[in-house]
Amino acid sequence: MDTLKIFNSNVVIQRFFYSGNFVNQLKLTALSFSSTCPKKRSISASTAPVGTGGRHFHTAASNHRNTSCFSHMAAPTSDGHKEDVKDDRISRITSAIRVIPDFPKPGILFQDITTLLLDPVAFKDTIDLFVERYKDKDISVVAGVEARGFIFGPPIALAIGAKFVPMRKPNKLPGAVISQEYSLEYGTDKIEMHVGAVQEGERALVIDDLIATGGTLCAAISLLERVGVKVVECACVIELPDLKGRDRLGDKPLFVLVS
Amino acid sequence: MSAGENGGSGGCINGIKSALRVIPNFPKPGIMFQDITTLLLDPKAFKDTIDLFVERYKDKDISVIVGIEARGFIFGPPIALAIGAKFVPLRKPKKLPGEVISEKYILEYGSDCLEMHVGAVESGDRALVVDDLVATGGTLCAAMNLLERAGAEVVECACVIEVPDLKGRERLRSHGKPLYVLVESQFEPNSQ
């Protein structure tokens, strides 16, 4: 089984796949997406999925890699087949995410979910995995953090019949807002939520594409708790465990698909 | 065309329209800002909004939906998921990692720029452009240019709201592309 491990150094966050083909795969992934040659087709998995049994998809990254990986999933079921199907979906989702080195600055390996959005089956699986987890948890609010939280939050909200509340950078939301400042590595930032969007006693989910240090999610939780909302869980597609966001969330549970 | 002309969906449309709110003098004096966030707080109205678009596009062989940052990210993905299309985000400069193509467009004062990933859209893709609102049509035209430069065919632009006085529909027509909206809103300069 391949595992994803993350090592910290002073300057660089690096992510390794334990596979002999790692370096080649990473290059393949980046190149096949950005080149103008026909090979780039492979990254979008546009071939039709098979209906039963295994899924066949031709993302460059999956061609050579044994694609099971762990994630912080819900409690294991006793139904082995169900677990297999879930692992299958996680594999496809993981393979559909691409890593862009040195973005937004040297040393950072950026986890890019846009390639996931190019694979309709993997994108649907992503949403389904969240919906399955939350549909019976009496969630009345899904809060999504600008901007990539806007991509995953609304489909979940629609499927479970909850409101969607956008959390935005300053001065984007019209009308009365409440703000929460939070620390960055250098300096601070702020997110805002509309006054009146949520009511005391509501049960909320906070969604973003990725959790790193957890600063943004903590700010989002604060905004909701300040108006008396119960934050049931934070949910992200990707976690970068070495950045300890999970610890920063403290007593608030975190659910991710890919770690 | 607008959904209001469709007759049958009238009840839905009323629910959607009444869920929108107008904020005067945002982002600057004289602008009546059409706020869709209140629509998102009404699960039935939000679902109806998506369903109306899905009904229209599900049999049109759309292979890609592009959504314009950031409110296009709210409406585009649910439609894409329902019709089995790719979703491609169009973003302000320097947000998308990796290789992009850019399209500059003119604003009332100055200019702005929209970017799309190289390789996201392919020659032969049939595309829908989604945003929450069309005003002058400048952003939608920039989006269409990006798609056409990548070899896609733009089938239609779809927005929740149109502000007819700002003539976006005419601008799209001169680009040769149709516009579909659910609600029309009047742009009233703030005379209070």
Coordinates of C-alpha atoms in Angstrom, one line a residue:
Chain A
M1 CA 0.0 0.0 0.0
D2 CA 1.4 3.4 -0.9
T3 CA 1.4 5.9 1.9
L4 CA 1.7 9.6 1.7
K5 CA 4.2 11.0 4.1
I6 CA 5.1 14.6 4.7
F7 CA 8.4 15.8 6.0
N8 CA 9.2 19.2 7.4
S9 CA 12.3 21.1 6.8
N10 CA 13.1 24.6 7.8
V11 CA 12.1 26.1 4.5
V12 CA 10.5 23.4 2.4
I13 CA 7.4 21.3 2.8
Q14 CA 7.8 18.2 0.8
R15 CA 5.4 15.4 0.0
F16 CA 6.6 12.0 -1.1
F17 CA 4.9 9.0 -2.6
Y18 CA 6.6 5.8 -1.6
S19 CA 6.8 4.6 -5.2
G20 CA 9.9 4.2 -7.3
N21 CA 8.2 6.3 -10.0
F22 CA 7.5 9.4 -7.8
V23 CA 9.7 11.9 -9.5
N24 CA 8.7 10.8 -12.9
Q25 CA 5.0 10.8 -11.9
L26 CA 5.1 14.2 -10.5
K27 CA 6.7 15.6 -13.7
L28 CA 4.3 13.6 -15.8
T29 CA 1.4 15.0 -14.0
A30 CA 2.5 18.6 -14.2
L31 CA 3.6 18.3 -17.8
S32 CA 0.7 16.4 -19.2
F33 CA -1.6 19.1 -17.9
S34 CA 0.2 22.1 -19.2
S35 CA 1.6 20.8 -22.5
T36 CA -0.2 21.4 -25.7
C37 CA 0.3 17.8 -27.0
P38 CA -2.7 15.4 -27.1
K39 CA -1.3 13.5 -24.1
K40 CA -2.9 16.0 -21.8
R41 CA -6.2 14.2 -22.4
S42 CA -5.1 11.7 -19.8
I43 CA -5.3 14.1 -16.9
S44 CA -9.0 14.7 -17.3
A45 CA -10.1 11.0 -17.1
S46 CA -12.7 11.8 -19.7
T47 CA -13.1 8.2 -20.6
A48 CA -16.4 6.9 -19.4
P49 CA -16.3 5.0 -16.1
V50 CA -17.3 1.4 -16.0
G51 CA -20.5 0.6 -14.2
T52 CA -19.5 -2.2 -12.0
G53 CA -16.4 -3.6 -10.5
G54 CA -13.2 -1.7 -10.8
R55 CA -13.0 1.8 -12.1
H56 CA -10.7 2.5 -15.0
F57 CA -9.3 5.9 -15.4
H58 CA -6.4 7.2 -17.2
T59 CA -4.9 10.0 -15.2
A60 CA -1.2 10.0 -15.7
A61 CA -0.6 9.6 -12.0
S62 CA -2.6 6.5 -11.7
N63 CA -1.0 4.6 -14.5
H64 CA 1.9 3.3 -12.5
R65 CA 0.8 3.7 -8.9
N66 CA -1.0 1.2 -6.6
T67 CA -3.7 3.5 -5.7
S68 CA -4.9 2.7 -2.2
C69 CA -4.2 5.3 0.5
F70 CA -5.4 6.0 3.9
S71 CA -7.6 8.8 5.0
H72 CA -9.3 9.9 8.2
M73 CA -12.5 8.2 7.3
A74 CA -15.6 7.5 9.3
A75 CA -15.7 4.4 11.5
P76 CA -15.1 1.3 9.5
T77 CA -18.1 -0.7 8.5
S78 CA -18.5 -4.4 8.9
D79 CA -19.4 -4.6 5.2
G80 CA -16.1 -5.3 3.5
H81 CA -17.5 -4.6 0.1
K82 CA -18.7 -1.1 1.1
E83 CA -15.2 -0.4 2.4
D84 CA -13.7 -1.5 -0.9
V85 CA -16.0 0.8 -2.8
K86 CA -15.1 3.7 -0.5
D87 CA -11.4 3.0 -0.9
D88 CA -11.9 2.9 -4.7
R89 CA -13.4 6.4 -4.6
I90 CA -10.7 7.8 -2.3
S91 CA -8.1 6.3 -4.7
R92 CA -9.6 8.0 -7.7
I93 CA -10.0 11.3 -5.8
T94 CA -6.4 11.2 -4.7
S95 CA -5.1 10.5 -8.2
A96 CA -7.1 13.3 -9.6
I97 CA -5.4 15.9 -7.4
R98 CA -2.2 17.4 -8.8
V99 CA 0.7 18.9 -7.0
I100 CA 2.3 22.1 -8.4
P101 CA 5.8 22.7 -7.1
D102 CA 6.9 26.1 -6.0
F103 CA 3.5 27.8 -5.9
P104 CA 2.7 30.4 -4.7
K105 CA 6.4 30.6 -3.7
P106 CA 9.5 28.4 -3.9
G107 CA 9.5 25.4 -1.6
I108 CA 5.7 25.0 -1.4
L109 CA 4.1 22.0 -3.0
F110 CA 0.6 23.3 -3.9
Q111 CA -2.2 20.8 -3.8
D112 CA -4.4 21.7 -6.8
I113 CA -8.0 20.4 -6.7
T114 CA -8.9 21.9 -10.1
T115 CA -7.9 18.6 -11.8
L116 CA -10.4 16.8 -9.5
L117 CA -13.1 19.1 -10.9
L118 CA -12.2 17.9 -14.4
D119 CA -13.1 14.4 -13.5
P120 CA -16.9 14.3 -13.1
V121 CA -16.9 10.9 -11.5
A122 CA -14.2 11.8 -8.9
F123 CA -15.8 15.2 -8.2
K124 CA -19.2 13.5 -7.6
D125 CA -17.5 10.9 -5.4
T126 CA -16.0 13.6 -3.3
I127 CA -19.4 15.2 -2.7
D128 CA -21.1 11.9 -2.1
L129 CA -18.5 10.9 0.5
F130 CA -19.3 14.1 2.5
V131 CA -23.1 13.8 1.9
E132 CA -23.1 10.3 3.2
R133 CA -21.4 11.4 6.3
Y134 CA -23.5 14.4 7.1
K135 CA -27.0 13.7 5.7
D136 CA -28.4 12.3 9.0
K137 CA -26.6 14.7 11.3
D138 CA -29.2 17.5 11.4
I139 CA -26.9 20.0 9.8
S140 CA -28.8 23.2 9.0
V141 CA -25.8 25.3 7.8
V142 CA -22.9 24.6 5.5
A143 CA -20.3 27.4 5.7
G144 CA -17.8 27.5 2.9
V145 CA -14.6 29.5 2.9
E146 CA -13.8 31.7 -0.1
A147 CA -13.1 30.7 -2.8
R148 CA -12.5 27.0 -3.1
G149 CA -14.9 26.3 -0.3
F150 CA -17.5 27.7 -2.6
I151 CA -16.9 24.8 -5.0
F152 CA -17.5 22.0 -2.5
G153 CA -19.9 23.6 0.0
P154 CA -23.0 24.3 -2.1
P155 CA -23.3 20.8 -3.6
I156 CA -23.2 19.3 -0.1
A157 CA -25.7 21.9 1.2
L158 CA -28.0 21.2 -1.7
A159 CA -27.9 17.5 -1.2
I160 CA -28.6 17.6 2.6
G161 CA -31.1 20.5 2.4
A162 CA -29.0 22.9 4.4
K163 CA -28.3 26.6 3.9
F164 CA -25.0 27.6 2.3
V165 CA -23.2 30.5 3.9
P166 CA -20.2 32.0 2.2
M167 CA -17.3 33.2 4.4
R168 CA -15.5 35.9 2.5
K169 CA -12.4 38.1 2.4
P170 CA -13.1 41.7 3.7
N171 CA -15.4 44.0 1.7
K172 CA -16.8 41.4 -0.6
L173 CA -20.1 40.8 1.2
P174 CA -22.6 43.6 0.9
G175 CA -24.6 44.8 3.9
A176 CA -23.9 44.1 7.6
V177 CA -21.2 41.6 8.4
I178 CA -19.2 40.3 11.3
S179 CA -15.5 39.9 11.0
Q180 CA -12.8 37.6 12.5
E181 CA -9.2 38.3 12.3
Y182 CA -6.6 35.5 12.3
S183 CA -2.8 35.2 12.2
L184 CA -0.8 34.3 9.1
E185 CA 2.8 33.3 9.1
Y186 CA 3.5 37.0 8.5
G187 CA 0.7 39.4 9.5
T188 CA -3.0 38.8 9.8
D189 CA -6.0 38.3 7.6
K190 CA -9.7 38.5 8.1
I191 CA -12.8 36.7 7.1
E192 CA -16.4 37.9 7.2
M193 CA -19.9 36.5 7.4
H194 CA -23.3 38.2 6.9
V195 CA -25.2 39.2 10.0
G196 CA -28.4 37.2 10.1
A197 CA -27.2 34.4 7.9
V198 CA -27.2 32.0 10.8
Q199 CA -29.2 31.7 14.0
E200 CA -28.4 30.7 17.5
G201 CA -28.8 27.0 17.9
E202 CA -28.1 26.0 14.3
R203 CA -25.8 23.1 13.6
A204 CA -23.0 23.9 11.1
L205 CA -20.4 22.3 9.0
V206 CA -17.4 24.3 7.8
I207 CA -16.0 23.4 4.4
D208 CA -12.8 24.2 2.6
D209 CA -10.7 22.4 0.0
L210 CA -7.7 22.0 2.2
I211 CA -6.5 22.4 5.8
A212 CA -3.0 23.5 6.4
T213 CA -2.2 25.3 9.7
G214 CA -6.0 25.6 10.5
G215 CA -5.9 29.4 10.8
T216 CA -8.7 30.0 8.3
L217 CA -10.9 27.3 9.7
C218 CA -10.5 28.5 13.2
A219 CA -11.5 31.9 12.2
A220 CA -14.6 30.5 10.5
I221 CA -15.5 28.5 13.6
S222 CA -15.1 31.6 15.7
L223 CA -17.5 33.6 13.5
L224 CA -20.2 30.9 13.8
E225 CA -19.7 30.3 17.5
R226 CA -19.9 34.0 18.2
V227 CA -23.5 34.0 17.1
G228 CA -24.4 30.9 19.0
V229 CA -24.1 28.3 16.3
K230 CA -22.8 24.8 17.1
V231 CA -20.0 23.8 14.8
V232 CA -20.4 20.0 14.4
E233 CA -17.4 19.4 12.2
C234 CA -14.9 20.8 9.8
A235 CA -14.6 19.0 6.5
C236 CA -11.8 19.3 3.9
V237 CA -10.8 17.3 0.8
I238 CA -7.1 17.5 1.8
E239 CA -5.2 17.7 5.0
L240 CA -1.5 18.6 5.3
P241 CA -0.9 16.8 8.6
D242 CA 2.6 18.2 9.3
L243 CA 1.2 21.7 9.5
K244 CA -0.9 20.6 12.6
G245 CA -4.2 22.1 11.6
R246 CA -6.0 19.3 13.4
D247 CA -4.4 20.3 16.7
R248 CA -5.2 23.9 16.1
L249 CA -8.9 23.0 15.8
G250 CA -8.7 21.6 19.3
D251 CA -12.0 20.0 20.3
K252 CA -13.6 20.6 16.9
P253 CA -13.5 17.4 14.9
L254 CA -12.0 17.4 11.4
F255 CA -12.9 15.0 8.6
V256 CA -10.8 14.8 5.5
L257 CA -10.7 12.5 2.5
V258 CA -7.0 12.7 1.6
S259 CA -4.2 13.1 4.0
Chain B
M1 CA -34.2 34.4 -23.2
S2 CA -35.2 34.4 -19.6
A3 CA -36.9 31.7 -17.6
G4 CA -39.7 34.2 -16.8
E5 CA -40.8 33.6 -20.4
N6 CA -41.1 29.9 -19.8
G7 CA -44.5 30.0 -18.2
G8 CA -44.4 26.7 -16.3
S9 CA -41.6 27.5 -14.0
G10 CA -43.3 30.8 -12.9
G11 CA -43.9 29.6 -9.3
C12 CA -40.2 28.6 -8.9
I13 CA -39.1 31.9 -10.4
N14 CA -41.2 33.9 -8.0
G15 CA -39.6 32.0 -5.1
I16 CA -36.1 32.7 -6.4
K17 CA -36.8 36.4 -7.1
S18 CA -38.2 37.0 -3.7
A19 CA -35.2 35.3 -2.1
L20 CA -32.8 37.8 -3.6
R21 CA -32.1 41.1 -1.9
V22 CA -30.8 44.5 -3.1
I23 CA -28.2 46.4 -1.1
P24 CA -28.1 50.1 -2.0
N25 CA -24.8 51.9 -2.5
F26 CA -22.6 48.9 -2.6
P27 CA -19.8 48.7 -3.5
K28 CA -20.1 52.4 -4.1
P29 CA -22.8 55.2 -4.0
G30 CA -25.4 54.8 -6.7
I31 CA -25.1 51.1 -7.2
M32 CA -28.0 48.8 -6.3
F33 CA -26.2 45.6 -5.5
Q34 CA -28.0 42.4 -6.3
D35 CA -27.2 40.0 -3.5
I36 CA -27.6 36.3 -4.1
T37 CA -26.5 35.2 -0.6
T38 CA -30.1 35.3 0.7
L39 CA -31.0 32.9 -2.1
L40 CA -28.4 30.5 -0.7
L41 CA -30.1 30.7 2.7
D42 CA -33.3 29.3 1.2
P43 CA -32.6 25.6 0.3
K44 CA -35.7 25.2 -1.8
A45 CA -35.1 28.4 -3.8
F46 CA -31.4 27.5 -4.2
K47 CA -32.3 24.0 -5.4
D48 CA -35.0 25.4 -7.8
T49 CA -32.3 27.7 -9.2
I50 CA -30.0 24.8 -10.0
D51 CA -32.8 22.6 -11.2
L52 CA -33.9 25.2 -13.8
F53 CA -30.5 25.4 -15.2
V54 CA -30.0 21.6 -15.2
E55 CA -33.4 21.2 -17.0
R56 CA -32.3 23.5 -19.7
Y57 CA -28.8 22.0 -20.2
K58 CA -28.9 18.4 -19.4
D59 CA -29.7 17.3 -23.0
K60 CA -27.5 19.8 -24.8
D61 CA -24.2 17.8 -24.7
I62 CA -22.4 20.2 -22.5
S63 CA -19.0 18.9 -21.6
V64 CA -17.7 21.8 -19.6
I65 CA -19.1 24.4 -17.3
V66 CA -16.9 27.4 -16.5
G67 CA -17.6 29.5 -13.4
I68 CA -16.4 32.9 -12.9
E69 CA -14.7 33.6 -9.5
A70 CA -16.1 33.8 -7.0
R71 CA -20.0 33.6 -7.2
G72 CA -19.8 31.6 -10.3
F73 CA -18.2 28.9 -8.1
I74 CA -21.4 28.6 -6.2
F75 CA -23.7 28.0 -9.1
G76 CA -21.4 26.3 -11.6
P77 CA -20.4 23.1 -9.7
P78 CA -23.9 21.9 -8.8
I79 CA -25.0 22.2 -12.4
A80 CA -21.8 20.5 -13.6
L81 CA -22.3 17.6 -11.2
A82 CA -25.9 17.2 -12.2
I83 CA -25.2 17.0 -15.9
G84 CA -21.9 15.1 -15.7
A85 CA -19.7 17.9 -17.1
K86 CA -16.3 19.1 -16.0
F87 CA -16.1 22.3 -13.9
V88 CA -13.4 24.8 -14.8
P89 CA -12.9 27.8 -12.5
L90 CA -12.0 31.1 -14.1
R91 CA -10.0 33.2 -11.7
K92 CA -8.4 36.6 -11.0
P93 CA -4.7 36.7 -11.8
K94 CA -2.2 34.6 -9.9
K95 CA -4.7 32.4 -8.1
L96 CA -4.5 29.4 -10.4
P97 CA -1.3 27.4 -9.9
G98 CA 0.6 26.1 -13.0
E99 CA 0.2 27.2 -16.6
V100 CA -2.7 29.5 -17.5
I101 CA -4.0 31.6 -20.3
S102 CA -5.1 35.2 -19.6
E103 CA -7.7 37.5 -21.0
K104 CA -7.7 41.2 -20.2
Y105 CA -11.0 43.1 -20.2
I106 CA -12.0 46.7 -19.8
L107 CA -13.9 48.0 -16.7
E108 CA -15.6 51.3 -16.3
Y109 CA -12.3 52.6 -14.8
G110 CA -9.2 50.6 -15.8
S111 CA -9.1 47.0 -16.7
D112 CA -9.1 43.5 -15.2
C113 CA -7.9 40.1 -16.1
L114 CA -9.4 36.6 -16.1
E115 CA -7.3 33.4 -16.2
M116 CA -8.0 29.7 -17.1
H117 CA -5.8 26.7 -16.8
V118 CA -4.0 25.5 -19.9
G119 CA -5.4 22.0 -20.7
A120 CA -8.6 22.3 -18.7
V121 CA -10.6 22.8 -21.8
E122 CA -10.0 21.0 -25.1
S123 CA -10.8 21.6 -28.7
G124 CA -14.3 20.3 -29.3
D125 CA -15.6 20.9 -25.8
R126 CA -19.1 22.4 -25.6
A127 CA -19.1 25.0 -22.9
L128 CA -21.5 26.9 -20.7
V129 CA -20.4 30.0 -18.9
V130 CA -22.0 30.5 -15.5
D131 CA -22.0 33.6 -13.2
D132 CA -24.5 34.9 -10.7
L133 CA -25.2 38.1 -12.6
V134 CA -24.6 39.8 -15.9
A135 CA -24.3 43.6 -16.0
T136 CA -22.3 45.0 -18.9
G137 CA -21.2 41.6 -20.1
G138 CA -17.5 42.4 -20.0
T139 CA -16.6 39.5 -17.7
L140 CA -18.7 37.0 -19.7
C141 CA -17.1 38.1 -22.9
A142 CA -13.6 37.7 -21.4
A143 CA -14.6 34.2 -20.3
M144 CA -15.9 33.3 -23.8
N145 CA -12.7 34.6 -25.4
L146 CA -10.7 32.3 -23.1
L147 CA -12.8 29.3 -24.0
E148 CA -12.7 30.0 -27.8
R149 CA -8.9 30.5 -27.6
A150 CA -8.7 27.0 -26.2
G151 CA -10.8 25.6 -29.0
A152 CA -14.1 25.1 -27.2
E153 CA -17.5 26.1 -28.5
V154 CA -19.5 28.3 -26.2
V155 CA -23.1 27.1 -26.3
E156 CA -24.6 29.7 -23.9
C157 CA -24.0 32.0 -21.0
A158 CA -26.2 31.5 -18.0
C159 CA -26.8 33.8 -15.0
V160 CA -29.2 34.0 -12.2
I161 CA -29.8 37.7 -12.7
E162 CA -29.6 40.1 -15.6
V163 CA -29.5 43.9 -15.2
P164 CA -31.0 44.8 -18.6
D165 CA -30.2 48.5 -18.4
L166 CA -26.5 47.7 -18.6
K167 CA -27.0 46.0 -21.9
G168 CA -25.0 42.8 -21.3
R169 CA -27.3 40.9 -23.6
E170 CA -26.6 43.1 -26.5
R171 CA -22.9 42.8 -25.9
L172 CA -23.1 39.0 -25.9
R173 CA -25.3 39.1 -29.0
S174 CA -22.6 41.0 -30.8
H175 CA -20.2 38.3 -29.7
G176 CA -22.7 35.9 -31.3
K177 CA -23.7 34.1 -28.2
P178 CA -27.1 33.7 -26.4
L179 CA -27.7 34.6 -22.8
Y180 CA -30.1 32.7 -20.5
V181 CA -31.2 34.2 -17.1
L182 CA -33.8 33.4 -14.5
V183 CA -34.5 36.9 -13.2
E184 CA -34.3 40.4 -14.5
S185 CA -33.6 43.2 -12.2
Q186 CA -34.0 46.9 -12.7
F187 CA -30.9 49.1 -12.2
E188 CA -32.1 52.2 -10.5
P189 CA -29.6 54.9 -9.8
N190 CA -29.9 55.9 -6.2
S191 CA -32.0 59.0 -6.2
Q192 CA -33.0 58.9 -2.5

